[in-house]
PDB file of C-alpha atoms in Angstrom:
ATOM      1  CA  MET A   1      71.635 113.540 111.511  1.00 68.00           C
ATOM      2  CA  THR A   2      69.522 113.978 108.378  1.00 79.00           C
ATOM      3  CA  TRP A   3      68.973 111.348 105.716  1.00 84.00           C
ATOM      4  CA  SER A   4      70.602 113.612 103.104  1.00 85.00           C
ATOM      5  CA  THR A   5      73.759 113.867 105.228  1.00 86.00           C
ATOM      6  CA  TYR A   6      73.848 110.122 105.727  1.00 90.00           C
ATOM      7  CA  ALA A   7      73.280 109.469 102.010  1.00 91.00           C
ATOM      8  CA  ALA A   8      76.162 111.798 101.092  1.00 90.00           C
ATOM      9  CA  PHE A   9      78.433 110.024 103.571  1.00 90.00           C
ATOM     10  CA  ALA A  10      77.410 106.552 102.363  1.00 92.00           C
ATOM     11  CA  GLY A  11      77.946 107.542  98.725  1.00 91.00           C
ATOM     12  CA  MET A  12      81.454 108.836  99.408  1.00 89.00           C
ATOM     13  CA  MET A  13      82.366 105.767 101.455  1.00 90.00           C
ATOM     14  CA  ALA A  14      81.020 103.420  98.765  1.00 90.00           C
ATOM     15  CA  PHE A  15      83.311 105.097  96.242  1.00 89.00           C
ATOM     16  CA  LEU A  16      86.309 104.790  98.570  1.00 85.00           C
ATOM     17  CA  ALA A  17      85.497 101.138  99.308  1.00 86.00           C
ATOM     18  CA  MET A  18      85.792 100.272  95.616  1.00 85.00           C
ATOM     19  CA  MET A  19      89.230 101.842  95.263  1.00 82.00           C
ATOM     20  CA  PRO A  20      91.979  99.173  95.170  1.00 79.00           C
ATOM     21  CA  GLY A  21      93.691  98.935  98.530  1.00 85.00           C
ATOM     22  CA  PRO A  22      95.322  96.437 100.892  1.00 88.00           C
ATOM     23  CA  ASP A  23      91.967  94.937 101.943  1.00 90.00           C
ATOM     24  CA  THR A  24      90.988  94.220  98.345  1.00 88.00           C
ATOM     25  CA  MET A  25      94.381  92.684  97.591  1.00 89.00           C
ATOM     26  CA  VAL A  26      94.342  90.443 100.678  1.00 90.00           C
ATOM     27  CA  VAL A  27      90.869  89.164  99.800  1.00 91.00           C
ATOM     28  CA  LEU A  28      91.940  88.564  96.195  1.00 87.00           C
ATOM     29  CA  LYS A  29      95.116  86.760  97.313  1.00 85.00           C
ATOM     30  CA  ASN A  30      93.123  84.361  99.495  1.00 87.00           C
ATOM     31  CA  ALA A  31      90.420  83.914  96.853  1.00 86.00           C
ATOM     32  CA  LEU A  32      93.051  82.893  94.300  1.00 80.00           C
ATOM     33  CA  THR A  33      94.479  80.221  96.615  1.00 78.00           C
ATOM     34  CA  GLY A  34      91.353  79.112  98.449  1.00 80.00           C
ATOM     35  CA  GLY A  35      88.464  80.017  96.183  1.00 81.00           C
ATOM     36  CA  ALA A  36      85.523  82.155  97.223  1.00 84.00           C
ATOM     37  CA  ARG A  37      85.394  80.416 100.606  1.00 86.00           C
ATOM     38  CA  GLY A  38      89.043  81.211 101.311  1.00 87.00           C
ATOM     39  CA  GLY A  39      88.521  84.813 100.305  1.00 89.00           C
ATOM     40  CA  GLY A  40      85.402  84.894 102.460  1.00 92.00           C
ATOM     41  CA  TRP A  41      87.377  84.043 105.594  1.00 92.00           C
ATOM     42  CA  ALA A  42      89.868  86.807 104.826  1.00 93.00           C
ATOM     43  CA  CYS A  43      86.910  89.143 104.305  1.00 94.00           C
ATOM     44  CA  ALA A  44      85.537  88.118 107.703  1.00 95.00           C
ATOM     45  CA  GLY A  45      88.837  88.989 109.385  1.00 95.00           C
ATOM     46  CA  ILE A  46      88.954  92.364 107.669  1.00 95.00           C
ATOM     47  CA  THR A  47      85.371  93.066 108.682  1.00 94.00           C
ATOM     48  CA  VAL A  48      85.974  92.326 112.379  1.00 95.00           C
ATOM     49  CA  ALA A  49      89.064  94.567 112.363  1.00 94.00           C
ATOM     50  CA  ASN A  50      87.142  97.304 110.544  1.00 93.00           C
ATOM     51  CA  PHE A  51      84.332  97.238 113.098  1.00 93.00           C
ATOM     52  CA  LEU A  52      86.866  97.383 115.943  1.00 93.00           C
ATOM     53  CA  GLN A  53      88.671 100.358 114.410  1.00 91.00           C
ATOM     54  CA  GLY A  54      85.368 102.089 113.691  1.00 91.00           C
ATOM     55  CA  THR A  55      84.250 101.575 117.278  1.00 92.00           C
ATOM     56  CA  ALA A  56      87.560 102.922 118.582  1.00 89.00           C
ATOM     57  CA  ALA A  57      87.213 106.026 116.416  1.00 88.00           C
ATOM     58  CA  ALA A  58      83.609 106.630 117.465  1.00 87.00           C
ATOM     59  CA  LEU A  59      84.516 106.293 121.160  1.00 87.00           C
ATOM     60  CA  GLY A  60      87.506 108.622 120.830  1.00 83.00           C
ATOM     61  CA  LEU A  61      90.158 105.938 121.366  1.00 79.00           C
ATOM     62  CA  GLY A  62      91.484 106.311 117.832  1.00 72.00           C
ATOM     63  CA  ALA A  63      92.498 109.909 118.502  1.00 74.00           C
ATOM     64  CA  VAL A  64      94.615 108.747 121.442  1.00 73.00           C
ATOM     65  CA  ILE A  65      96.447 106.236 119.251  1.00 70.00           C
ATOM     66  CA  THR A  66      97.184 108.732 116.467  1.00 73.00           C
ATOM     67  CA  ARG A  67      98.389 111.404 118.899  1.00 77.00           C
ATOM     68  CA  TYR A  68     100.704 109.088 120.827  1.00 75.00           C
ATOM     69  CA  ARG A  69     103.460 108.907 118.223  1.00 77.00           C
ATOM     70  CA  PRO A  70     105.403 105.831 119.471  1.00 81.00           C
ATOM     71  CA  VAL A  71     102.238 103.701 119.377  1.00 75.00           C
ATOM     72  CA  PHE A  72     101.235 105.025 115.967  1.00 78.00           C
ATOM     73  CA  GLU A  73     104.716 104.413 114.507  1.00 81.00           C
ATOM     74  CA  THR A  74     104.845 100.888 115.947  1.00 83.00           C
ATOM     75  CA  VAL A  75     101.476 100.000 114.421  1.00 77.00           C
ATOM     76  CA  LYS A  76     102.509 101.583 111.128  1.00 81.00           C
ATOM     77  CA  TRP A  77     105.730  99.581 110.795  1.00 85.00           C
ATOM     78  CA  LEU A  78     104.070  96.336 111.862  1.00 85.00           C
ATOM     79  CA  GLY A  79     101.358  96.891 109.263  1.00 80.00           C
ATOM     80  CA  ALA A  80     103.875  97.713 106.542  1.00 85.00           C
ATOM     81  CA  ALA A  81     105.961  94.627 107.329  1.00 89.00           C
ATOM     82  CA  TYR A  82     102.906  92.373 107.281  1.00 84.00           C
ATOM     83  CA  LEU A  83     101.705  93.690 103.913  1.00 85.00           C
ATOM     84  CA  VAL A  84     105.178  93.172 102.433  1.00 89.00           C
ATOM     85  CA  PHE A  85     105.227  89.625 103.878  1.00 86.00           C
ATOM     86  CA  LEU A  86     101.883  88.803 102.222  1.00 84.00           C
ATOM     87  CA  GLY A  87     103.076  90.358  98.970  1.00 83.00           C
ATOM     88  CA  ILE A  88     106.241  88.256  98.939  1.00 87.00           C
ATOM     89  CA  GLN A  89     104.129  85.134  99.451  1.00 80.00           C
ATOM     90  CA  ALA A  90     102.109  85.968  96.341  1.00 79.00           C
ATOM     91  CA  LEU A  91     105.240  86.835  94.334  1.00 85.00           C
ATOM     92  CA  ARG A  92     106.832  83.504  95.278  1.00 80.00           C
ATOM     93  CA  GLY A  93     103.774  81.735  93.924  1.00 70.00           C
ATOM     94  CA  ALA A  94     104.006  83.692  90.670  1.00 69.00           C
ATOM     95  CA  TRP A  95     107.731  82.954  90.355  1.00 73.00           C
ATOM     96  CA  ARG A  96     107.363  79.213  90.926  1.00 69.00           C
ATOM     97  CA  GLY A  97     104.237  78.801  88.846  1.00 59.00           C
ATOM     98  CA  ASN A  98     103.848  75.157  89.920  1.00 60.00           C
ATOM     99  CA  TYR A  99     100.252  75.556  91.032  1.00 54.00           C
ATOM    100  CA  GLU A 100      99.231  71.908  91.221  1.00 54.00           C
ATOM    101  CA  ALA A 101     101.902  71.102  93.804  1.00 46.00           C
ATOM    102  CA  LEU A 102     101.560  74.501  95.443  1.00 47.00           C
ATOM    103  CA  ASP A 103      97.801  74.177  95.848  1.00 51.00           C
ATOM    104  CA  ASP A 104      98.247  70.786  97.545  1.00 46.00           C
ATOM    105  CA  VAL A 105     100.632  72.360 100.064  1.00 43.00           C
ATOM    106  CA  ARG A 106      98.344  75.329 100.619  1.00 51.00           C
ATOM    107  CA  LYS A 107      95.328  73.113 101.171  1.00 51.00           C
ATOM    108  CA  ALA A 108      97.263  71.179 103.773  1.00 40.00           C
ATOM    109  CA  ARG A 109      98.551  74.268 105.580  1.00 50.00           C
ATOM    110  CA  ALA A 110      95.881  76.874 105.027  1.00 56.00           C
ATOM    111  CA  SER A 111      92.996  76.944 107.414  1.00 78.00           C
ATOM    112  CA  ARG A 112      90.021  79.127 108.107  1.00 83.00           C
ATOM    113  CA  VAL A 113      91.865  80.588 111.079  1.00 87.00           C
ATOM    114  CA  ARG A 114      94.911  81.448 108.976  1.00 89.00           C
ATOM    115  CA  ARG A 115      92.886  83.197 106.292  1.00 91.00           C
ATOM    116  CA  PHE A 116      90.835  85.030 108.916  1.00 94.00           C
ATOM    117  CA  ARG A 117      94.069  86.047 110.637  1.00 92.00           C
ATOM    118  CA  GLU A 118      95.560  87.408 107.416  1.00 92.00           C
ATOM    119  CA  GLY A 119      92.529  89.591 106.840  1.00 93.00           C
ATOM    120  CA  PHE A 120      92.322  90.730 110.459  1.00 96.00           C
ATOM    121  CA  LEU A 121      96.013  91.577 110.873  1.00 93.00           C
ATOM    122  CA  SER A 122      96.334  93.343 107.516  1.00 91.00           C
ATOM    123  CA  ASN A 123      93.515  95.711 108.526  1.00 92.00           C
ATOM    124  CA  ILE A 124      94.062  96.165 112.263  1.00 91.00           C
ATOM    125  CA  THR A 125      97.765  97.021 111.765  1.00 89.00           C
ATOM    126  CA  ASN A 126      97.005  99.584 109.058  1.00 87.00           C
ATOM    127  CA  PRO A 127      96.876 103.002 110.787  1.00 83.00           C
ATOM    128  CA  LYS A 128      95.454 104.551 107.626  1.00 84.00           C
ATOM    129  CA  VAL A 129      92.134 102.911 108.490  1.00 87.00           C
ATOM    130  CA  ILE A 130      91.821 104.667 111.842  1.00 85.00           C
ATOM    131  CA  VAL A 131      93.063 107.910 110.280  1.00 85.00           C
ATOM    132  CA  LEU A 132      90.311 107.618 107.644  1.00 84.00           C
ATOM    133  CA  TYR A 133      87.687 107.270 110.354  1.00 87.00           C
ATOM    134  CA  LEU A 134      89.076 110.208 112.327  1.00 84.00           C
ATOM    135  CA  SER A 135      89.370 112.507 109.308  1.00 83.00           C
ATOM    136  CA  VAL A 136      86.039 111.755 107.615  1.00 85.00           C
ATOM    137  CA  LEU A 137      83.540 111.117 110.425  1.00 84.00           C
ATOM    138  CA  PRO A 138      83.818 114.579 112.057  1.00 83.00           C
ATOM    139  CA  GLN A 139      82.894 116.250 108.759  1.00 84.00           C
ATOM    140  CA  PHE A 140      79.438 114.653 108.920  1.00 87.00           C
ATOM    141  CA  LEU A 141      78.843 115.200 112.629  1.00 81.00           C
ATOM    142  CA  THR A 142      77.653 118.286 114.475  1.00 79.00           C
ATOM    143  CA  PRO A 143      77.985 119.379 118.114  1.00 78.00           C
ATOM    144  CA  SER A 144      74.534 117.891 118.715  1.00 81.00           C
ATOM    145  CA  SER A 145      75.429 114.498 117.219  1.00 82.00           C
ATOM    146  CA  THR A 146      75.234 111.528 119.557  1.00 87.00           C
ATOM    147  CA  LEU A 147      77.481 108.515 120.066  1.00 87.00           C
ATOM    148  CA  GLY A 148      74.878 106.559 118.111  1.00 89.00           C
ATOM    149  CA  ASP A 149      75.419 108.856 115.113  1.00 90.00           C
ATOM    150  CA  SER A 150      79.171 108.283 115.285  1.00 89.00           C
ATOM    151  CA  LEU A 151      78.765 104.520 115.523  1.00 92.00           C
ATOM    152  CA  LEU A 152      76.268 104.509 112.651  1.00 93.00           C
ATOM    153  CA  LEU A 153      78.743 106.274 110.363  1.00 92.00           C
ATOM    154  CA  ALA A 154      81.650 104.075 111.486  1.00 91.00           C
ATOM    155  CA  TYR A 155      79.729 100.848 110.985  1.00 93.00           C
ATOM    156  CA  THR A 156      78.494 102.046 107.601  1.00 94.00           C
ATOM    157  CA  VAL A 157      82.116 102.231 106.437  1.00 92.00           C
ATOM    158  CA  ALA A 158      82.717  98.641 107.582  1.00 91.00           C
ATOM    159  CA  ALA A 159      79.471  97.393 106.041  1.00 93.00           C
ATOM    160  CA  LEU A 160      80.209  98.975 102.661  1.00 93.00           C
ATOM    161  CA  GLY A 161      83.620  97.331 102.709  1.00 91.00           C
ATOM    162  CA  VAL A 162      81.930  93.947 103.198  1.00 92.00           C
ATOM    163  CA  VAL A 163      79.562  94.588 100.298  1.00 93.00           C
ATOM    164  CA  TRP A 164      82.415  95.434  97.942  1.00 92.00           C
ATOM    165  CA  GLN A 165      84.477  92.410  98.988  1.00 92.00           C
ATOM    166  CA  VAL A 166      81.488  90.079  98.519  1.00 92.00           C
ATOM    167  CA  VAL A 167      81.004  91.479  95.010  1.00 91.00           C
ATOM    168  CA  LEU A 168      84.687  90.799  94.331  1.00 89.00           C
ATOM    169  CA  LEU A 169      84.355  87.223  95.611  1.00 91.00           C
ATOM    170  CA  PHE A 170      81.274  86.669  93.454  1.00 89.00           C
ATOM    171  CA  PHE A 171      83.255  87.803  90.414  1.00 87.00           C
ATOM    172  CA  VAL A 172      86.164  85.500  91.290  1.00 83.00           C
ATOM    173  CA  HIS A 173      83.739  82.597  91.658  1.00 82.00           C
ATOM    174  CA  ARG A 174      82.140  83.315  88.283  1.00 81.00           C
ATOM    175  CA  VAL A 175      85.471  83.302  86.435  1.00 78.00           C
ATOM    176  CA  ARG A 176      87.130  80.523  88.464  1.00 73.00           C
ATOM    177  CA  GLY A 177      87.660  78.391  85.341  1.00 72.00           C
ATOM    178  CA  TRP A 178      89.612  81.184  83.650  1.00 72.00           C
ATOM    179  CA  LEU A 179      91.561  81.859  86.844  1.00 66.00           C
ATOM    180  CA  ARG A 180      92.777  78.250  86.960  1.00 69.00           C
ATOM    181  CA  GLN A 181      94.877  78.826  83.842  1.00 73.00           C
ATOM    182  CA  ARG A 182      98.560  78.880  84.790  1.00 71.00           C
ATOM    183  CA  LYS A 183      99.409  82.073  82.904  1.00 77.00           C
ATOM    184  CA  VAL A 184      96.465  83.908  84.409  1.00 74.00           C
ATOM    185  CA  ARG A 185      97.287  82.729  87.941  1.00 74.00           C
ATOM    186  CA  ARG A 186     100.908  83.813  87.582  1.00 78.00           C
ATOM    187  CA  ALA A 187      99.917  87.228  86.256  1.00 82.00           C
ATOM    188  CA  LEU A 188      97.369  87.800  89.018  1.00 77.00           C
ATOM    189  CA  ASP A 189      99.712  86.567  91.752  1.00 79.00           C
ATOM    190  CA  GLY A 190     102.410  88.850  90.391  1.00 83.00           C
ATOM    191  CA  ALA A 191     100.091  91.848  90.263  1.00 83.00           C
ATOM    192  CA  THR A 192      98.616  91.156  93.700  1.00 83.00           C
ATOM    193  CA  GLY A 193     102.021  90.594  95.281  1.00 81.00           C
ATOM    194  CA  THR A 194     103.488  93.723  93.724  1.00 89.00           C
ATOM    195  CA  ALA A 195     100.509  95.770  94.902  1.00 84.00           C
ATOM    196  CA  LEU A 196     100.789  94.465  98.482  1.00 82.00           C
ATOM    197  CA  VAL A 197     104.532  95.173  98.622  1.00 88.00           C
ATOM    198  CA  GLY A 198     103.854  98.621  97.185  1.00 88.00           C
ATOM    199  CA  PHE A 199     101.151  99.359  99.750  1.00 81.00           C
ATOM    200  CA  GLY A 200     103.492  98.226 102.502  1.00 82.00           C
ATOM    201  CA  ALA A 201     106.295 100.463 101.232  1.00 87.00           C
ATOM    202  CA  VAL A 202     104.009 103.480 100.959  1.00 81.00           C
ATOM    203  CA  LEU A 203     102.660 102.879 104.447  1.00 77.00           C
ATOM    204  CA  ALA A 204     106.173 102.578 105.884  1.00 82.00           C
ATOM    205  CA  PHE A 205     107.647 105.711 104.361  1.00 80.00           C
ATOM    206  CA  GLU A 206     104.719 108.092 104.462  1.00 71.00           C
ATOM    207  CA  GLY A 207     105.002 110.723 107.136  1.00 55.00           C
TER     208      GLY A 207
END
């Protein structure tokens, strides 16, 4: 693999990483309720799932999953249901708007494990992630490419996702005072929840 090929791949993946998607919304949801640290744990879960899916694609396991329709459909519907569940949680927060009481409850219930789990499950149950790996990686590989080349490209996708999510968390931290305003929190919870429900619906009904 040449450096020019790798640079072209990294540039395209960086652009895709910045496009709003379920991962971004899950990180934002946890950052709004748990600050940058809460969002960081969700980011960690997403990252682990991303590396696992990238490894599966590089080793050829992802192709098996996508070709075996019952498995693919099961993962798809589980992923869609989980995204809708997370979206409804955010919409309930926006509807209630009682953030002082709500934050006390969330601090009592929410844990690092829970936030990590939300990030991990939202990514690992999203078959679009594995499909992305399987559709993009082969375009930058040749018959002489090695397993190391495949893993390098797969892990680059995961790493760029981390970079973008850290930038998002830095932004949330910088404007945390503004985000504490009730109207702003309700608007962001509403937007985040609607987006997550929408992503779940699209995932469920796409062929």
